[in-house]
Short mmCIF file of C-alpha atoms in Angstrom, two decimals:
data_model
loop_
_atom_site.label_atom_id
_atom_site.label_comp_id
_atom_site.label_asym_id
_atom_site.label_seq_id
_atom_site.Cartn_x
_atom_site.Cartn_y
_atom_site.Cartn_z
CA UNK A 30 -0.03 0.09 -0.06
CA UNK A 31 2.73 2.32 0.94
CA UNK A 32 4.53 1.70 -2.29
CA UNK A 33 1.33 2.28 -4.38
CA UNK A 34 0.74 5.59 -2.59
CA UNK A 35 4.40 6.70 -3.09
CA UNK A 36 3.96 6.09 -6.84
CA UNK A 37 0.80 8.24 -6.85
CA UNK A 38 2.87 10.99 -5.24
CA UNK A 39 5.95 10.78 -7.35
CA UNK A 40 4.12 10.61 -10.78
CA UNK A 41 2.45 13.94 -11.25
CA UNK A 42 -0.76 13.93 -13.43
CA UNK A 43 -0.33 15.05 -16.96
CA UNK A 44 -1.49 18.71 -17.66
CA UNK A 45 -4.00 18.88 -20.37
CA UNK A 46 -4.56 22.46 -21.75
CA UNK A 47 -7.94 23.19 -23.20
CA UNK A 48 -8.76 25.98 -25.83
CA UNK A 49 -12.01 26.54 -24.13
CA UNK A 50 -12.28 28.76 -21.14
CA UNK A 51 -13.78 26.86 -18.11
CA UNK A 52 -13.45 28.95 -15.13
CA UNK A 53 -16.94 28.18 -13.88
CA UNK A 54 -16.38 24.57 -14.29
CA UNK A 55 -12.89 24.73 -12.66
CA UNK A 56 -14.47 26.55 -9.70
CA UNK A 57 -17.07 24.03 -9.11
CA UNK A 58 -14.64 21.22 -9.58
CA UNK A 59 -12.20 22.84 -7.09
CA UNK A 60 -15.11 23.63 -4.60
CA UNK A 61 -16.18 19.80 -4.86
CA UNK A 62 -12.67 18.93 -4.02
CA UNK A 63 -12.92 21.17 -0.98
CA UNK A 64 -16.30 19.83 0.23
CA UNK A 65 -14.83 16.28 1.18
CA UNK A 66 -11.29 16.88 1.91
CA UNK A 67 -9.22 13.87 3.28
CA UNK A 68 -8.36 14.51 6.90
CA UNK A 69 -5.01 13.11 6.43
CA UNK A 70 -2.73 13.73 3.60
CA UNK A 71 -1.24 10.95 1.48
CA UNK A 72 2.22 11.72 2.82
CA UNK A 73 0.84 11.44 6.44
CA UNK A 74 -0.58 8.04 5.52
CA UNK A 75 2.76 6.83 4.23
CA UNK A 76 4.59 8.07 7.41
CA UNK A 77 2.00 6.38 9.69
CA UNK A 78 2.02 3.20 7.68
CA UNK A 79 5.94 2.84 7.92
CA UNK A 80 6.21 2.09 11.58
CA UNK A 81 3.39 -0.35 11.60
CA UNK A 82 5.00 -2.36 8.86
CA UNK A 83 8.36 -2.12 10.62
CA UNK A 84 6.62 -3.24 13.95
CA UNK A 85 5.06 -6.26 12.26
CA UNK A 86 8.09 -7.12 10.35
CA UNK A 87 10.23 -6.83 13.61
CA UNK A 88 7.73 -9.13 15.37
CA UNK A 89 7.89 -11.71 12.47
CA UNK A 90 11.61 -11.53 12.60
CA UNK A 91 11.69 -12.10 16.40
CA UNK A 92 9.33 -15.02 16.10
CA UNK A 93 11.43 -16.64 13.37
CA UNK A 94 14.59 -16.02 15.42
CA UNK A 95 13.13 -17.69 18.58
CA UNK A 96 11.70 -20.66 16.52
CA UNK A 97 15.02 -21.03 14.85
CA UNK A 98 16.72 -21.07 18.29
CA UNK A 99 14.27 -23.73 19.56
CA UNK A 100 14.96 -25.84 16.48
CA UNK A 101 18.57 -25.60 16.95
CA UNK A 102 18.25 -26.66 20.67
CA UNK A 103 16.16 -29.67 19.68
CA UNK A 104 18.74 -30.46 16.90
CA UNK A 105 21.58 -30.29 19.42
CA UNK A 106 19.78 -32.65 21.82
CA UNK A 107 18.39 -35.03 19.26
CA UNK A 108 21.53 -36.98 19.10
CA UNK A 109 22.07 -37.35 22.80
CA UNK A 110 18.50 -38.50 23.14
CA UNK A 111 18.70 -40.76 20.17
CA UNK A 112 22.04 -42.33 21.43
CA UNK A 113 20.54 -43.22 24.67
CA UNK A 114 17.40 -44.84 23.36
CA UNK A 115 19.49 -46.64 20.67
CA UNK A 116 21.96 -47.84 23.26
CA UNK A 117 19.29 -49.36 25.37
CA UNK A 118 17.49 -50.81 22.35
CA UNK A 119 20.71 -52.32 20.94
CA UNK A 120 21.34 -53.87 24.37
CA UNK A 121 18.00 -55.47 24.60
CA UNK A 122 18.08 -56.88 20.93
CA UNK A 123 21.73 -58.23 21.01
CA UNK A 124 23.32 -58.35 24.32
CA UNK A 125 26.50 -60.46 23.28
CA UNK A 126 28.52 -57.52 22.10
CA UNK A 127 27.55 -55.46 25.17
CA UNK A 128 28.48 -58.18 27.55
CA UNK A 129 31.92 -58.61 25.81
CA UNK A 130 32.51 -54.82 26.06
CA UNK A 131 31.65 -54.89 29.68
CA UNK A 132 34.06 -57.75 30.47
CA UNK A 133 36.83 -55.57 28.79
CA UNK A 134 36.02 -52.72 31.29
CA UNK A 135 34.97 -50.42 28.44
CA UNK A 136 32.59 -48.70 30.72
CA UNK A 137 35.50 -47.12 32.75
CA UNK A 138 36.95 -45.74 29.50
CA UNK A 139 33.61 -44.29 28.50
CA UNK A 140 33.03 -42.80 31.73
CA UNK A 141 36.47 -41.20 31.85
CA UNK A 142 35.81 -39.77 28.32
CA UNK A 143 32.46 -38.36 29.22
CA UNK A 144 33.92 -36.11 31.92
CA UNK A 145 37.05 -35.11 29.95
CA UNK A 146 34.76 -33.91 27.10
CA UNK A 147 32.53 -32.20 29.88
CA UNK A 148 35.52 -30.38 31.27
CA UNK A 149 36.63 -29.33 27.76
CA UNK A 150 33.16 -27.87 26.91
CA UNK A 151 32.55 -26.33 30.34
CA UNK A 152 32.88 -22.49 29.78
CA UNK A 153 33.43 -20.39 32.93
CA UNK A 154 34.17 -16.85 31.41
CA UNK A 155 30.66 -15.72 32.45
CA UNK A 156 30.73 -16.93 36.04
CA UNK A 157 31.82 -13.47 37.30
CA UNK A 158 28.68 -12.04 35.94
CA UNK A 159 26.59 -14.26 38.25
CA UNK A 160 28.16 -12.66 41.36
CA UNK A 161 25.31 -10.04 41.73
CA UNK A 162 22.78 -12.87 41.95
CA UNK A 163 24.77 -14.94 44.47
CA UNK A 164 21.87 -15.43 46.96
CA UNK A 165 19.87 -17.11 43.99
CA UNK A 166 22.83 -19.12 43.14
CA UNK A 167 23.33 -20.20 46.83
CA UNK A 168 19.79 -21.43 46.98
CA UNK A 169 20.14 -23.31 43.69
CA UNK A 170 23.28 -25.17 45.19
CA UNK A 171 21.20 -25.86 48.32
CA UNK A 172 18.18 -27.17 46.50
CA UNK A 173 20.28 -29.38 44.18
CA UNK A 174 22.69 -30.87 46.73
CA UNK A 175 20.63 -30.81 50.03
CA UNK A 176 16.83 -30.32 49.57
CA UNK A 177 15.93 -32.30 46.57
CA UNK A 178 17.61 -35.61 47.70
CA UNK A 179 14.71 -35.77 50.24
CA UNK A 180 12.64 -36.72 47.44
CA UNK A 181 14.28 -40.03 47.31
CA UNK A 182 12.54 -40.95 50.62
CA UNK A 183 9.16 -40.48 49.12
CA UNK A 184 10.18 -42.43 46.10
CA UNK A 185 11.34 -45.37 48.24
CA UNK A 186 7.90 -45.68 49.77
CA UNK A 187 6.43 -46.72 46.35
CA UNK A 188 5.73 -50.38 46.12
CA UNK A 189 6.96 -51.44 42.69
CA UNK A 190 8.66 -54.47 41.26
CA UNK A 191 11.22 -54.87 40.41
CA UNK A 192 12.67 -52.81 43.40
CA UNK A 193 15.59 -51.74 41.30
CA UNK A 194 13.26 -49.25 39.48
CA UNK A 195 12.42 -47.44 42.61
CA UNK A 196 15.90 -47.38 43.86
CA UNK A 197 17.33 -46.20 40.63
CA UNK A 198 14.94 -43.17 40.62
CA UNK A 199 15.84 -42.54 44.28
CA UNK A 200 19.49 -42.49 43.46
CA UNK A 201 18.83 -40.31 40.51
CA UNK A 202 17.14 -37.64 42.82
CA UNK A 203 20.35 -37.31 44.82
CA UNK A 204 22.43 -36.18 41.71
CA UNK A 205 23.65 -32.85 40.73
CA UNK A 206 22.18 -30.74 37.80
CA UNK A 207 22.69 -31.72 34.20
CA UNK A 208 26.03 -30.56 32.60
CA UNK A 209 24.54 -28.86 29.54
CA UNK A 210 20.85 -28.93 28.77
CA UNK A 211 19.71 -26.71 31.87
CA UNK A 212 22.21 -24.01 30.73
CA UNK A 213 21.10 -24.23 27.15
CA UNK A 214 17.48 -23.94 28.20
CA UNK A 215 18.20 -21.07 30.39
CA UNK A 216 19.81 -19.27 27.52
CA UNK A 217 17.08 -20.10 25.11
CA UNK A 218 14.50 -18.83 27.63
CA UNK A 219 16.47 -15.46 27.98
CA UNK A 220 17.23 -16.40 31.69
CA UNK A 221 20.50 -15.56 33.52
CA UNK A 222 22.84 -18.05 31.60
CA UNK A 223 25.85 -16.96 33.61
CA UNK A 224 24.10 -17.79 36.94
CA UNK A 225 23.09 -21.12 35.50
CA UNK A 226 26.50 -21.93 34.35
CA UNK A 227 27.84 -21.08 37.84
CA UNK A 228 25.32 -23.34 39.60
CA UNK A 229 26.02 -26.23 37.13
CA UNK A 230 29.80 -26.11 37.49
CA UNK A 231 29.80 -25.73 41.39
CA UNK A 232 26.97 -28.38 41.87
CA UNK A 233 28.85 -30.97 39.93
CA UNK A 234 32.19 -30.30 41.66
CA UNK A 235 30.63 -30.31 45.15
CA UNK A 236 28.12 -33.08 44.13
CA UNK A 237 30.88 -35.48 43.60
CA UNK A 238 31.93 -35.00 47.23
CA UNK A 239 28.43 -34.94 48.66
CA UNK A 240 26.74 -37.79 46.80
CA UNK A 241 28.29 -40.55 48.77
CA UNK A 242 26.99 -39.14 52.10
CA UNK A 243 23.58 -38.58 50.33
CA UNK A 244 23.24 -42.12 49.18
CA UNK A 245 24.48 -43.30 52.52
CA UNK A 246 21.84 -41.32 54.27
CA UNK A 247 18.84 -41.29 52.18
CA UNK A 248 19.04 -44.68 50.05
CA UNK A 249 21.19 -47.08 51.83
CA UNK A 250 19.15 -46.74 55.05
CA UNK A 251 15.88 -47.07 53.23
CA UNK A 252 17.04 -50.09 51.33
CA UNK A 253 18.83 -51.64 54.26
CA UNK A 254 22.27 -51.77 52.55
CA UNK A 255 25.43 -50.60 53.92
CA UNK A 256 27.54 -48.19 51.54
CA UNK A 257 31.29 -47.70 52.02
CA UNK A 258 31.23 -43.80 51.88
CA UNK A 259 34.83 -43.29 52.01
CA UNK A 260 35.43 -45.86 49.24
CA UNK A 261 32.76 -44.49 47.10
CA UNK A 262 33.99 -40.98 47.56
CA UNK A 263 37.61 -41.90 46.49
CA UNK A 264 36.15 -43.90 43.52
CA UNK A 265 34.03 -40.76 42.30
CA UNK A 266 36.89 -38.42 42.78
CA UNK A 267 39.15 -40.54 40.48
CA UNK A 268 36.58 -41.42 37.87
CA UNK A 269 34.57 -38.15 37.62
CA UNK A 270 36.32 -35.25 39.31
CA UNK A 271 39.83 -35.82 38.07
CA UNK A 272 38.74 -36.24 34.36
CA UNK A 273 36.40 -33.32 34.74
CA UNK A 274 39.27 -31.03 36.10
CA UNK A 275 41.62 -32.51 33.46
CA UNK A 276 39.41 -31.37 30.64
CA UNK A 277 38.87 -28.04 32.16
CA UNK A 278 42.57 -27.46 32.60
CA UNK A 279 43.26 -28.42 29.26
CA UNK A 280 40.58 -25.87 28.03
CA UNK A 281 42.03 -23.06 30.17
CA UNK A 282 45.59 -23.71 29.32
CA UNK A 283 45.11 -23.61 25.49
CA UNK A 284 43.25 -20.76 23.95
CA UNK A 285 43.27 -22.27 20.70
CA UNK A 286 41.86 -25.64 22.03
CA UNK A 287 39.04 -23.59 23.78
CA UNK A 288 38.21 -21.86 20.58
CA UNK A 289 38.28 -25.09 18.56
CA UNK A 290 35.92 -26.77 21.12
CA UNK A 291 33.55 -23.61 21.15
CA UNK A 292 33.36 -23.64 17.31
CA UNK A 293 32.84 -27.54 17.29
CA UNK A 294 30.37 -27.92 20.06
CA UNK A 295 28.09 -30.04 18.16
CA UNK A 296 30.91 -32.41 17.37
CA UNK A 297 31.99 -32.69 21.06
CA UNK A 298 28.20 -33.14 21.86
CA UNK A 299 28.18 -36.12 19.53
CA UNK A 300 31.39 -37.62 21.01
CA UNK A 301 29.78 -37.23 24.53
CA UNK A 302 26.66 -38.63 23.42
CA UNK A 303 28.49 -41.79 21.94
CA UNK A 304 30.48 -42.12 25.36
CA UNK A 305 27.22 -41.82 27.32
CA UNK A 306 25.29 -44.32 25.30
CA UNK A 307 28.00 -46.92 25.75
CA UNK A 308 27.37 -47.24 29.54
CA UNK A 309 23.49 -47.97 29.41
CA UNK A 310 24.22 -50.22 26.45
CA UNK A 311 26.57 -52.43 28.28
CA UNK A 312 24.45 -52.44 31.57
CA UNK A 313 21.27 -53.26 29.82
CA UNK A 314 23.00 -56.03 27.82
CA UNK A 315 24.25 -57.49 31.08
CA UNK A 316 20.79 -57.29 32.69
CA UNK A 317 18.76 -58.28 29.46
CA UNK A 318 17.53 -61.57 30.98
CA UNK A 319 16.10 -59.80 33.99
CA UNK A 320 14.70 -56.84 31.90
CA UNK A 321 12.78 -59.27 29.75
CA UNK A 322 11.06 -60.60 32.76
CA UNK A 323 9.83 -57.25 33.87
CA UNK A 324 6.26 -56.51 33.01
CA UNK A 325 5.63 -53.54 30.47
CA UNK A 326 3.13 -52.12 33.04
CA UNK A 327 5.89 -51.87 35.66
CA UNK A 328 8.18 -50.02 33.23
CA UNK A 329 5.25 -47.52 32.26
CA UNK A 330 4.72 -46.97 36.05
CA UNK A 331 8.46 -46.17 36.44
CA UNK A 332 8.21 -43.66 33.46
CA UNK A 333 5.29 -42.11 35.21
CA UNK A 334 7.28 -42.01 38.37
CA UNK A 335 10.21 -40.15 36.55
CA UNK A 336 7.66 -37.67 35.18
CA UNK A 337 6.22 -36.98 38.45
CA UNK A 338 9.69 -36.51 40.17
CA UNK A 339 10.48 -33.94 37.77
CA UNK A 340 7.24 -32.17 38.14
CA UNK A 341 7.56 -32.32 41.92
CA UNK A 342 10.95 -30.82 41.73
CA UNK A 343 9.71 -27.89 39.45
CA UNK A 344 6.85 -27.34 41.90
CA UNK A 345 9.05 -27.34 44.87
CA UNK A 346 11.72 -25.03 43.46
CA UNK A 347 9.08 -22.67 41.99
CA UNK A 348 7.37 -22.50 45.48
CA UNK A 349 10.57 -21.92 47.31
CA UNK A 350 11.65 -19.14 44.81
CA UNK A 351 8.46 -17.34 45.30
CA UNK A 352 8.56 -17.57 49.04
CA UNK A 353 12.10 -16.29 49.17
CA UNK A 354 11.06 -13.48 46.85
CA UNK A 355 8.21 -12.50 49.24
CA UNK A 356 10.43 -12.68 52.28
CA UNK A 357 13.30 -10.68 50.81
CA UNK A 358 11.55 -7.65 49.48
CA UNK A 359 8.81 -8.56 47.08
CA UNK A 360 9.16 -7.09 43.53
CA UNK A 361 12.48 -5.46 44.52
CA UNK A 362 13.98 -8.88 45.61
CA UNK A 363 16.79 -10.36 43.42
CA UNK A 364 14.70 -13.74 43.54
CA UNK A 365 11.85 -11.88 41.72
CA UNK A 366 13.88 -10.96 38.60
CA UNK A 367 12.59 -13.14 35.87
CA UNK A 368 16.05 -13.89 34.55
CA UNK A 369 17.34 -15.17 37.94
CA UNK A 370 14.11 -17.23 38.74
CA UNK A 371 14.18 -19.01 35.38
CA UNK A 372 17.79 -19.94 35.84
CA UNK A 373 17.37 -21.27 39.38
CA UNK A 374 14.13 -23.21 38.51
CA UNK A 375 15.65 -24.95 35.51
CA UNK A 376 19.02 -25.69 36.82
CA UNK A 377 17.79 -26.90 40.30
CA UNK A 378 14.96 -29.08 38.92
CA UNK A 379 17.25 -31.19 36.45
CA UNK A 380 19.37 -34.17 37.53
CA UNK A 381 22.17 -35.60 35.52
CA UNK A 382 22.19 -39.02 34.07
CA UNK A 383 26.09 -39.43 33.47
CA UNK A 384 27.01 -39.10 37.09
CA UNK A 385 24.25 -41.42 38.13
CA UNK A 386 25.47 -44.02 35.85
CA UNK A 387 29.03 -43.72 37.13
CA UNK A 388 27.72 -43.96 40.69
CA UNK A 389 25.90 -47.13 39.93
CA UNK A 390 28.96 -48.54 38.20
CA UNK A 391 31.01 -47.90 41.41
CA UNK A 392 28.34 -49.38 43.59
CA UNK A 393 28.52 -52.68 41.69
CA UNK A 394 25.57 -54.89 42.59
CA UNK A 395 25.04 -53.25 46.12
CA UNK A 396 21.62 -52.13 45.13
CA UNK A 397 20.63 -54.74 42.61
CA UNK A 398 21.24 -55.19 38.88
CA UNK A 399 22.63 -52.06 37.23
CA UNK A 400 20.76 -52.20 34.18
CA UNK A 401 17.36 -52.22 36.10
CA UNK A 402 18.65 -49.35 38.22
CA UNK A 403 19.68 -47.16 35.09
CA UNK A 404 16.69 -47.93 32.76
CA UNK A 405 13.97 -45.73 34.59
CA UNK A 406 16.63 -42.92 34.82
CA UNK A 407 17.21 -42.93 31.10
CA UNK A 408 13.55 -42.28 30.74
CA UNK A 409 13.47 -39.70 33.36
CA UNK A 410 16.43 -37.99 31.88
CA UNK A 411 14.55 -37.74 28.38
CA UNK A 412 11.41 -36.57 30.13
CA UNK A 413 12.88 -33.74 32.03
CA UNK A 414 14.60 -32.42 28.78
CA UNK A 415 11.33 -32.61 26.87
CA UNK A 416 9.30 -30.99 29.57
CA UNK A 417 11.68 -28.08 30.18
CA UNK A 418 11.91 -27.50 26.35
CA UNK A 419 8.12 -26.81 26.50
CA UNK A 420 8.55 -24.73 29.49
CA UNK A 421 11.25 -22.67 27.95
CA UNK A 422 9.20 -22.30 24.87
CA UNK A 423 6.20 -21.15 26.82
CA UNK A 424 8.45 -18.46 28.46
CA UNK A 425 9.63 -17.44 25.13
CA UNK A 426 6.17 -16.97 23.68
CA UNK A 427 4.89 -15.07 26.67
CA UNK A 428 7.95 -12.65 26.51
CA UNK A 429 7.15 -12.19 22.79
CA UNK A 430 3.56 -11.40 23.39
CA UNK A 431 4.51 -8.99 26.24
CA UNK A 432 6.93 -7.12 23.85
CA UNK A 433 4.30 -7.02 21.23
CA UNK A 434 1.66 -5.57 23.69
CA UNK A 435 4.30 -2.99 24.84
CA UNK A 436 4.88 -1.72 21.37
CA UNK A 437 1.39 -1.54 20.52
#
């Protein structure tokens, strides 16, 4: 429309001279033009149309950008999810190769590789930006390491056979936060990604030291099993903390390596996904005979328990954040800032699968067959990423609608 009106202005009408005098007619014609003059000139219409077009174009561009970002996140996480499910499926279909790999201690190599790669990809340059929100970060750490493990006691009360399904989810609730997906989702939702990163790094470093005591207090007592806490702590330090620190030191010591990793994060995500899928593959292969005896209804119930666990963690952390916001100053509180609240909610409500798998591996058969322990946690890990992806997308759409309303 604007282009059409501009062409009307830029193209003047042709002047036709008439040999006949027509003053009267011209006067009448000019008066008729003056009777119903347009209240807004054409140039004014053009000016008023341009901002509207720009606004709608900007909204469309923002919507496309958010959609592209969400699709990129789904693409980046598709391989880890596919690798986990394919590893479990391959172990069920043909367990021979998985049992052979387990006998060759390939699981130790894969666990070491997981945390070396995690250390290489762990960026800490933005942690300083999270200092201002340190109370929120402190709450997040306390929730991850001290509060949410109490959910394991509720889980252990559920009568479900095999018992390993219940015990595995209880162990899963004692784990630190995910190494990458919570930070990625926080960034996608427009939250405080620096705060999310700081909570992720610290909870995983401290979690390796605290997990043995949490399992001994919450799980072993409930199941009636003794866990050698000191030995488990030593094993976790050697198999998790040492490779994680090694990868981090390699990253910080070489700027070129750090840049290479940052520019090839999808490649390293694929490598990590392959390493991660090897462990469930071997454990499921080893426990296939028992898994085939499990009723499908029991596994469906375990999946439902994993979903309820994550929804319970989200509800608990959301209520805690809102309560702390009300206590510490309402709308002026640092907890009431949307960016901080989103980061704390996502990071404190997710649990990491690689650490859980490594813990089960170190425990041996103390709590039962490792394949039965891990299988419901693989499902719970997938569920939490899917649910939080929808939550992040909801926040995006809400923010986009709010910005559109403000402009209008």
